[in-house]
C-alpha cells in the first residue's frame, strides 16, 4: 500500500482498527463462486430473520415519491411517536443513524485524552473503538462469571477521570442480562459526574416480564443517564440505520449539537413510525426467538459444544478454532460470526433464524465440526 496519507494523519487515527461487521451475503456468494445469494443464510449480525415489519414496508412504499426532499432534520413525528410509547416528552428523544452513531456522538461530547470509559470486557466492540477514536482510555472490567456484566466491578473501576460507563443490557456477544434490581442499585451508586449509558439494542426481544426499565432513571432526573434503543433488531430494520437515545433534555441538547443535520433519512423516519406500532410483528419475532433458541441450544449441545443460554437473538459459543469453524460454516452456506474482532478468538456468535434457517445452521455445524475433526 502507498503511504501518501498515513504519515500525515493523527497517529492515533492511523493505528485504529476498523470495525469488522458480519460478512455480507453477497461477499460470501462471490467467494464461493455462486451467481447469487440463493441458499446462503446470514446468522452473523443479530438481524431479525422475520424481516421488516409489514407495516414498515407499507410505509416505505408510501414514502418513495417524497425521496427527492431532504428529511425532517428534527425527526419530529418519529420523536413524537417514541415519546408517546414511553410517556416522555419529545425533548428527551434524539434519533441517530443507528445506536452506533449515538456511541460516537456520546464520545464526541464527553471523551478526550486523559479521560476514561468503563465497560465490560466481553461486550460490544464499538465501545472500545470509540474510546480509541477519542484517545480516551478504555477500562474493560472482567465479567462476573465470564459472561455476565459485573456492575460492582464497573463501579469499582470508576475514578476521577471516568466520563462514561456503558452497560449493554442484554449484553452482546454473551446474550446475558442484569436484572432490574441490580440496575436500580447500580444507578444509585454511579457518581453524578459520570454519564451512565444503558445500551438496550436488544431489550424489546426480551420477554416483556423480564425487560428492565431504565427510562425511569432518566425521568427521575437525578443522574445523567442515557438509554439507547434501535430499530435494527426487534423491528427488523437494520438496513435503514435508525436508533434513538433517551435522556434529560440537556443531554439531548448536547447530542444534537454534535450530530449531522440530516443524520436520519426520510425512508427510515417513515418506516420506524409504522414499525413502532406493529406489536404483532414484535410478538411473532419473540415467539420465533423463543422456539429457535431452545432448538439451537439443544442441537448445539448435542454436537458436544457448550453454548451460553440467551435472553435475545444470538447464542455465544466457546470454540477454540473459532475462525476455522466460521470459514467451514461458510463453505456450507451459513455465515456466523467469529469473535476475534471482539477480542474473543475462541468464541463464535450464532444468530437465531427462522426454523428452516436454524435447521440449516445445525446441519452445517455438524458437517463443519466433522471436517475440523
Ligand atoms: C449492543 C449493541 N449496541 C448497539 C448496536 C448498534 O445498533 P445499530 O444498528 O442501531 O447501530 C449493536 C448492533 O449490533 C449492538 O449489538
Short mmCIF file of C-alpha atoms and ligand atoms in Angstrom, two decimals, residues 19 45-46 97-101 124 127 170 172 199 201-202 229-233 238 241-243, ligand 1:
data_model
loop_
_atom_site.label_atom_id
_atom_site.label_comp_id
_atom_site.label_asym_id
_atom_site.label_seq_id
_atom_site.Cartn_x
_atom_site.Cartn_y
_atom_site.Cartn_z
CA UNK A 19 -14.90 -2.36 12.85
CA UNK A 45 -25.19 -9.72 12.69
CA UNK A 46 -28.12 -10.32 15.05
CA UNK A 97 -28.10 6.66 12.24
CA UNK A 98 -28.30 3.50 14.37
CA UNK A 99 -27.16 3.45 18.01
CA UNK A 100 -23.66 3.19 16.63
CA UNK A 101 -23.94 6.86 15.82
CA UNK A 124 -19.89 -4.70 22.13
CA UNK A 127 -17.31 0.93 22.91
CA UNK A 170 -28.78 -7.60 27.19
CA UNK A 172 -23.64 -8.55 23.06
CA UNK A 199 -27.20 0.15 25.57
CA UNK A 201 -30.26 -2.56 21.48
CA UNK A 202 -31.83 -5.96 22.23
CA UNK A 229 -32.55 1.64 21.66
CA UNK A 230 -32.60 0.70 18.00
CA UNK A 231 -34.90 -0.28 15.14
CA UNK A 232 -32.22 -2.66 13.83
CA UNK A 233 -33.05 -5.69 15.93
CA UNK A 238 -31.10 -2.82 10.37
CA UNK A 241 -29.92 2.60 10.18
CA UNK A 242 -32.08 4.19 12.84
CA UNK A 243 -31.79 4.18 16.62
C1 LIG B 1 -25.05 -3.99 21.86
C2 LIG B 1 -25.26 -3.25 20.58
N1 LIG B 1 -25.42 -1.94 20.63
C3 LIG B 1 -25.61 -1.21 19.52
C4 LIG B 1 -25.65 -1.83 18.29
C5 LIG B 1 -25.80 -0.96 17.09
O1 LIG B 1 -27.05 -0.98 16.61
P1 LIG B 1 -27.48 -0.02 15.40
O2 LIG B 1 -27.81 -0.93 14.28
O3 LIG B 1 -28.65 0.72 15.96
O4 LIG B 1 -26.33 0.88 15.10
C6 LIG B 1 -25.49 -3.20 18.18
C7 LIG B 1 -25.52 -3.84 16.86
O5 LIG B 1 -25.13 -4.94 16.65
C8 LIG B 1 -25.29 -3.93 19.36
O6 LIG B 1 -25.08 -5.24 19.32
#
